[in-house]
Short mmCIF file of C-alpha atoms in Angstrom, two decimals:
data_model
loop_
_atom_site.label_atom_id
_atom_site.label_comp_id
_atom_site.label_asym_id
_atom_site.label_seq_id
_atom_site.Cartn_x
_atom_site.Cartn_y
_atom_site.Cartn_z
CA MET P 6 84.17 91.58 122.75
CA LYS P 7 83.15 90.85 119.20
CA LYS P 8 83.89 94.43 118.18
CA PHE P 9 87.47 94.19 119.35
CA ALA P 10 87.98 90.89 117.60
CA LEU P 11 86.89 92.54 114.38
CA LEU P 12 89.28 95.42 114.84
CA ILE P 13 92.42 93.31 114.73
CA PRO P 14 92.39 92.33 111.05
CA ALA P 15 91.95 95.97 110.03
CA PHE P 16 95.09 96.99 111.87
CA LEU P 17 97.07 94.02 110.61
CA LEU P 18 96.12 95.08 107.11
CA LEU P 19 97.46 98.56 107.79
CA ALA P 20 100.67 97.15 109.18
CA ALA P 21 101.21 95.33 105.91
CA PHE P 22 101.29 98.70 104.17
CA THR P 23 103.79 100.44 106.43
CA PRO P 24 106.80 101.59 104.41
CA LYS P 25 109.47 98.95 104.26
CA TYR P 26 112.45 100.76 102.80
CA GLU P 27 113.74 103.75 104.68
CA VAL P 28 116.40 106.18 103.53
CA GLY P 29 119.78 104.43 103.73
CA ASP P 30 118.34 100.93 103.22
CA ALA P 31 119.75 98.62 100.54
CA VAL P 32 117.29 97.83 97.76
CA SER P 33 116.69 94.27 96.54
CA ASP P 34 117.09 93.93 92.79
CA PHE P 35 113.87 93.52 90.82
CA SER P 36 112.96 92.52 87.29
CA LEU P 37 109.64 93.58 85.76
CA LYS P 38 108.01 93.65 82.33
CA ASN P 39 108.32 96.89 80.38
CA VAL P 40 105.68 98.29 77.99
CA ASP P 41 107.72 96.83 75.10
CA GLY P 42 107.24 93.35 76.56
CA LYS P 43 110.89 92.97 77.65
CA LYS P 44 111.97 92.52 81.24
CA ILE P 45 114.06 95.25 82.84
CA SER P 46 115.97 94.87 86.08
CA LEU P 47 117.24 97.63 88.34
CA SER P 48 120.77 96.21 88.29
CA GLY P 49 120.74 95.90 84.52
CA TYR P 50 119.30 99.34 83.82
CA ALA P 51 120.61 101.73 86.45
CA ASP P 52 124.16 103.01 86.39
CA LYS P 53 124.97 105.47 89.18
CA GLY P 54 121.43 105.32 90.42
CA ALA P 55 117.83 105.75 89.37
CA ILE P 56 114.71 107.79 89.99
CA ILE P 57 112.19 105.03 90.69
CA ILE P 58 108.63 106.38 90.49
CA PHE P 59 105.54 104.37 91.40
CA ASP P 60 103.05 105.85 88.99
CA CYS P 61 99.93 105.02 86.99
CA ASN P 62 97.79 106.22 84.07
CA THR P 63 94.67 107.28 85.90
CA CYS P 64 95.51 109.28 89.02
CA PRO P 65 95.01 113.05 88.62
CA PHE P 66 98.29 113.60 90.48
CA SER P 67 100.10 111.28 88.08
CA LYS P 68 98.61 113.24 85.20
CA ALA P 69 99.60 116.54 86.80
CA TYR P 70 103.17 115.30 87.21
CA ASN P 71 103.48 113.45 83.90
CA ASP P 72 105.41 116.11 82.00
CA ARG P 73 107.61 116.74 85.03
CA ILE P 74 108.50 113.03 85.17
CA ILE P 75 109.42 113.09 81.46
CA ALA P 76 111.55 116.19 82.14
CA LEU P 77 113.32 114.48 85.06
CA HIS P 78 114.37 111.62 82.79
CA THR P 79 115.58 114.02 80.08
CA LYS P 80 117.57 116.00 82.61
CA TYR P 81 119.17 113.11 84.53
CA LYS P 82 119.47 110.06 82.26
CA ASP P 83 122.84 111.13 80.88
CA LYS P 84 124.03 111.93 84.39
CA GLY P 85 123.44 108.31 85.38
CA TYR P 86 120.06 108.72 87.11
CA PRO P 87 117.32 107.66 84.68
CA VAL P 88 113.63 107.45 85.57
CA ILE P 89 112.15 103.98 86.07
CA ALA P 90 108.35 104.21 86.31
CA ILE P 91 106.43 101.32 87.85
CA ASN P 92 102.69 100.79 87.83
CA ALA P 93 101.45 98.47 90.58
CA ASN P 94 97.72 99.24 90.49
CA ASP P 95 95.47 96.19 90.33
CA PRO P 96 93.68 96.53 86.95
CA LYS P 97 90.64 94.81 88.45
CA ILE P 98 90.22 97.78 90.77
CA SER P 99 91.49 100.36 88.28
CA PRO P 100 90.84 99.12 84.71
CA GLY P 101 92.54 102.19 83.21
CA ASP P 102 95.83 100.93 84.64
CA SER P 103 95.95 97.63 82.74
CA PHE P 104 99.08 96.70 80.80
CA GLU P 105 97.37 97.61 77.49
CA HIS P 106 96.57 101.07 78.82
CA MET P 107 100.15 101.44 80.03
CA VAL P 108 101.36 100.67 76.51
CA SER P 109 99.06 103.39 75.09
CA GLN P 110 100.10 105.86 77.79
CA ALA P 111 103.81 105.30 77.06
CA LYS P 112 103.15 105.67 73.33
CA ASN P 113 100.93 108.76 73.58
CA LYS P 114 103.38 110.57 75.84
CA SER P 115 106.47 109.23 73.99
CA TYR P 116 108.07 107.79 77.11
CA THR P 117 111.79 107.21 76.64
CA PHE P 118 112.10 105.62 80.09
CA PRO P 119 110.90 102.17 81.19
CA TYR P 120 107.30 101.94 82.33
CA LEU P 121 107.11 98.62 84.15
CA ILE P 122 104.17 96.61 85.37
CA ASP P 123 104.35 95.19 88.89
CA GLU P 124 101.73 92.47 88.42
CA THR P 125 102.31 90.73 91.74
CA GLN P 126 102.62 94.12 93.54
CA GLU P 127 105.61 92.63 95.36
CA VAL P 128 108.04 95.37 94.30
CA ALA P 129 105.68 98.16 95.38
CA LYS P 130 105.12 96.37 98.68
CA SER P 131 108.85 95.89 99.29
CA PHE P 132 109.41 99.60 98.70
CA GLY P 133 106.44 100.49 100.87
CA ALA P 134 105.02 102.58 98.05
CA THR P 135 101.67 104.08 99.06
CA ASN P 136 100.78 106.77 96.52
CA THR P 137 101.08 107.65 92.89
CA PRO P 138 103.36 109.29 92.07
CA HIS P 139 105.67 108.12 94.87
CA VAL P 140 109.40 108.60 94.26
CA PHE P 141 112.37 106.57 95.53
CA VAL P 142 115.74 107.91 94.41
CA VAL P 143 118.35 105.15 94.70
CA ASN P 144 122.10 105.53 94.57
CA LYS P 145 124.82 103.02 93.74
CA LYS P 146 126.73 101.67 96.73
CA GLY P 147 129.09 98.75 96.27
CA ASP P 148 127.37 96.19 94.09
CA GLY P 149 123.86 97.36 94.93
CA PHE P 150 121.72 100.40 95.44
CA VAL P 151 120.60 102.25 98.56
CA VAL P 152 117.61 104.53 99.04
CA ALA P 153 118.67 108.19 99.07
CA TYR P 154 115.31 109.96 98.90
CA ILE P 155 111.64 109.01 99.41
CA GLY P 156 108.65 111.20 98.68
CA ALA P 157 107.11 113.82 96.43
CA ILE P 158 108.54 115.29 93.24
CA ASP P 159 108.14 118.90 94.35
CA ASN P 160 105.94 121.03 96.57
CA ASN P 161 103.29 122.12 94.08
CA SER P 162 101.35 119.38 92.31
CA ARG P 163 99.00 121.91 90.71
CA ASP P 164 101.55 124.13 89.03
CA ALA P 165 105.13 123.20 88.16
CA GLN P 166 106.12 126.86 87.74
CA SER P 167 105.05 127.67 91.29
CA ALA P 168 106.96 124.81 92.90
CA ASP P 169 109.78 126.36 94.89
CA LYS P 170 111.02 123.13 96.47
CA LYS P 171 112.09 120.62 93.82
CA TYR P 172 112.76 117.69 96.12
CA VAL P 173 113.78 115.09 93.52
CA GLU P 174 115.99 117.44 91.51
CA ASP P 175 117.64 118.63 94.72
CA ALA P 176 118.20 115.03 95.83
CA VAL P 177 119.75 113.91 92.54
CA ASP P 178 121.85 117.09 92.26
CA ALA P 179 123.15 116.42 95.76
CA LEU P 180 124.06 112.83 94.86
CA ILE P 181 125.86 113.98 91.70
CA ALA P 182 127.78 116.55 93.76
CA ASN P 183 128.49 113.92 96.41
CA GLN P 184 126.61 115.92 99.01
CA THR P 185 124.04 115.04 101.65
CA VAL P 186 120.47 114.78 100.41
CA SER P 187 118.23 117.13 102.38
CA PRO P 188 115.35 116.66 102.85
CA SER P 189 115.70 112.93 102.27
CA LYS P 190 112.05 112.25 103.00
CA THR P 191 108.85 114.10 102.17
CA LYS P 192 105.18 113.24 101.88
CA ALA P 193 102.61 114.01 99.25
CA ILE P 194 98.90 113.78 98.81
CA GLY P 195 98.12 111.38 96.02
CA CYS P 196 95.99 108.46 94.96
CA GLY P 197 96.54 105.37 97.08
CA ILE P 198 98.12 102.47 95.15
CA LYS P 199 95.31 100.01 94.38
CA TYR P 200 96.52 96.95 96.26
CA ARG P 201 94.60 93.70 96.03
CA SER P 202 93.10 92.96 99.42
CA MET L 16 68.78 122.71 104.76
CA TYR L 17 69.90 125.02 101.99
CA GLY L 18 72.43 124.36 99.24
CA GLN L 19 75.76 123.27 100.58
CA GLU L 20 79.00 124.89 99.43
CA ALA L 21 82.58 124.19 100.39
CA SER L 22 84.37 126.80 102.48
CA ILE L 23 87.91 127.42 101.31
CA ILE L 24 90.22 127.38 104.31
CA LYS L 25 93.91 127.37 105.24
CA PHE L 26 95.41 124.73 107.53
CA GLU L 27 95.37 127.09 110.50
CA THR L 28 91.55 127.07 110.43
CA LEU L 29 91.42 123.28 110.50
CA ASP L 30 94.06 123.15 113.21
CA THR L 31 92.06 125.59 115.37
CA LEU L 32 88.88 123.62 114.76
CA LEU L 33 90.54 120.42 115.96
CA LYS L 34 91.76 122.14 119.11
CA SER L 35 88.54 123.99 120.03
CA PRO L 36 86.03 122.76 122.60
CA SER L 37 83.44 120.80 120.65
CA PRO L 38 81.36 117.61 120.82
CA GLU L 39 83.04 114.59 122.29
CA VAL L 40 84.14 113.04 119.02
CA ILE L 41 85.22 114.82 115.83
CA VAL L 42 85.34 112.72 112.67
CA VAL L 43 87.49 114.31 109.96
CA ASN L 44 87.45 112.66 106.57
CA PHE L 45 90.01 113.70 103.94
CA TRP L 46 88.70 113.25 100.40
CA ALA L 47 88.65 114.62 96.86
CA THR L 48 86.25 114.44 93.93
CA TRP L 49 88.91 112.61 91.86
CA CYS L 50 89.37 109.88 94.48
CA GLY L 51 87.12 106.88 93.73
CA PRO L 52 87.44 105.09 97.09
CA CYS L 53 86.71 108.40 98.87
CA ILE L 54 83.44 108.83 97.00
CA LYS L 55 82.50 105.25 97.82
CA GLU L 56 82.89 105.77 101.57
CA LEU L 57 81.38 109.28 101.66
CA PRO L 58 77.79 108.02 102.29
CA HIS L 59 78.92 106.50 105.61
CA PHE L 60 80.04 109.92 106.82
CA GLU L 61 76.86 111.52 105.52
CA GLU L 62 74.79 108.91 107.35
CA LEU L 63 76.73 109.61 110.54
CA ASN L 64 76.13 113.35 110.16
CA ARG L 65 72.44 112.84 109.40
CA ALA L 66 71.99 110.68 112.53
CA GLY L 67 72.70 113.87 114.46
CA ASP L 68 74.33 112.36 117.56
CA PRO L 69 75.19 115.50 119.60
CA ARG L 70 78.40 113.85 120.78
CA ILE L 71 79.71 113.48 117.24
CA LYS L 72 80.76 116.11 114.72
CA VAL L 73 81.55 115.21 111.10
CA ILE L 74 83.85 117.38 108.99
CA LEU L 75 84.65 116.59 105.38
CA VAL L 76 88.01 118.06 104.38
CA ASN L 77 88.23 118.30 100.60
CA LEU L 78 91.63 118.22 98.90
CA ASP L 79 90.67 119.27 95.38
CA TYR L 80 92.57 122.30 94.11
CA ALA L 81 91.03 125.58 95.25
CA ASP L 82 90.52 126.68 91.63
CA LYS L 83 88.27 123.61 91.21
CA VAL L 84 85.84 124.75 93.91
CA GLU L 85 82.97 124.96 91.40
CA LYS L 86 83.46 121.30 90.54
CA VAL L 87 83.41 120.46 94.26
CA ASN L 88 80.25 122.51 94.84
CA SER L 89 78.41 120.91 91.95
CA PHE L 90 79.45 117.48 93.29
CA LEU L 91 78.04 118.44 96.71
CA ARG L 92 74.77 119.52 95.11
CA ILE L 93 74.40 116.39 92.96
CA LYS L 94 75.22 114.06 95.86
CA ASN L 95 73.18 116.20 98.24
CA ILE L 96 76.00 116.32 100.80
CA LYS L 97 74.91 117.98 104.05
CA SER L 98 77.98 117.57 106.26
CA PRO L 99 80.20 120.64 106.51
CA VAL L 100 82.82 120.65 103.75
CA LEU L 101 86.10 122.54 104.06
CA LEU L 102 88.30 122.82 100.99
CA LEU L 103 91.83 122.88 102.33
CA ASP L 104 93.78 125.27 100.12
CA GLU L 105 97.32 124.24 101.08
CA ILE L 106 99.34 123.09 98.09
CA ASP L 107 102.59 122.58 100.01
CA TYR L 108 101.48 119.32 101.62
CA ASN L 109 104.64 118.77 103.59
CA SER L 110 103.92 121.90 105.57
CA TRP L 111 100.83 120.34 107.20
CA ILE L 112 100.46 116.56 106.65
CA ASP L 113 102.48 115.65 109.74
CA LYS L 114 100.37 118.02 111.84
CA VAL L 115 97.28 115.95 111.03
CA ASP L 116 99.06 112.69 111.82
CA LYS L 117 102.71 111.68 111.69
CA SER L 118 101.83 108.25 110.29
CA TRP L 119 99.98 109.67 107.28
CA SER L 120 101.74 108.86 104.01
CA GLY L 121 99.57 111.34 102.15
CA ALA L 122 97.28 108.87 100.38
CA ILE L 123 93.55 109.40 100.55
CA PRO L 124 91.00 108.46 101.71
CA ALA L 125 92.19 109.09 105.25
CA THR L 126 90.14 109.61 108.38
CA LEU L 127 90.97 111.10 111.76
CA VAL L 128 88.68 110.34 114.70
CA LEU L 129 89.46 112.55 117.65
CA ASN L 130 88.10 112.53 121.19
CA THR L 131 88.29 116.16 122.32
CA VAL L 132 87.67 115.20 125.96
CA THR L 133 90.35 112.54 126.43
CA GLY L 134 92.61 113.56 123.56
CA LYS L 135 92.46 110.01 122.23
CA ARG L 136 92.87 109.81 118.46
CA ASN L 137 92.62 107.20 115.77
CA PHE L 138 93.95 107.80 112.28
CA VAL L 139 93.37 105.42 109.39
CA GLU L 140 94.52 105.65 105.82
CA LYS L 141 92.12 103.43 103.87
CA GLU L 142 88.58 103.21 102.56
CA LEU L 143 86.26 102.55 105.50
CA SER L 144 83.17 100.38 105.54
CA GLU L 145 80.24 101.50 107.67
CA SER L 146 81.24 99.02 110.38
CA ASP L 147 84.91 100.16 110.24
CA LEU L 148 83.72 103.71 110.88
CA GLN L 149 81.40 102.68 113.73
CA GLN L 150 84.21 100.74 115.37
CA LEU L 151 86.62 103.65 115.10
CA ILE L 152 84.09 105.89 116.80
CA GLU L 153 83.35 103.31 119.53
CA GLU L 154 87.10 103.00 120.08
CA THR L 155 87.50 106.75 120.42
CA LYS L 156 84.47 107.53 122.62
CA THR L 157 84.79 107.73 126.38
CA ASN L 158 83.48 104.52 127.86
#
């Protein structure tokens, strides 16, 4: 009996990590500290929408996608869909993802998009973000934003040139053209977000 | 035992392996050399493999890039890993993730424990302690 009693907390823990936002869901506004020390909110920053990316400094997949994330912002910021990068990793578990290291990362790679710290991890939890990088494209609807795409950036983390399915670009292009986003949900191997237990 | 090297495979090979008649319980651990929590839990799978229970088969599925196979092999040598290691060379993750388990977000470590007799399966997407792993196996075995 003892064994079964021990099993329960493990599964409850997993349940806490099940994705909360699904495609079509309205997104609650959030306000987080940027690498320049100023707070940025989704409602204050996004216009037509945003490419929200849960990311970090240390994950090899984040590193592999870093230049592609910069390119996404360059391509879509003037079309109303800027990148908003959010790091939710607990720096106690992943010291390379501390705020100071985020500041250096943004400086070294000349980020022109916000790179926000989610210290309480509440925003990442509300999105149901699991990996880095994990993308949520949101689109303006009424006074708020709804989720239009969840998943990977493209289908080849190793080599940008070989990616023949550019999920995020396709999603944002579809939104700009007022078309249906398809696929609206993908998955990707990546580093798990370092949640405090 | 001689020096262990990873076999580079496609998803079809893994899929076939999971569907073939084999010991009662197959434990498949998805890991990579760049994944800290994976490396932390790896000894539990090694211990399980070393125990040699004929009803249990351990398979370590490595998700490093195939062109990094040398790095994987040197890791296996340094850590003296004896369990079979398959490097899954499938870059288009969305073509196979759901076939392992629909609930998998894609984060690693992830572990699938499969009972090939009853078809019962348990999939978890987190770093396992030794007791977590034992419980998963107990849960999946025929009682």
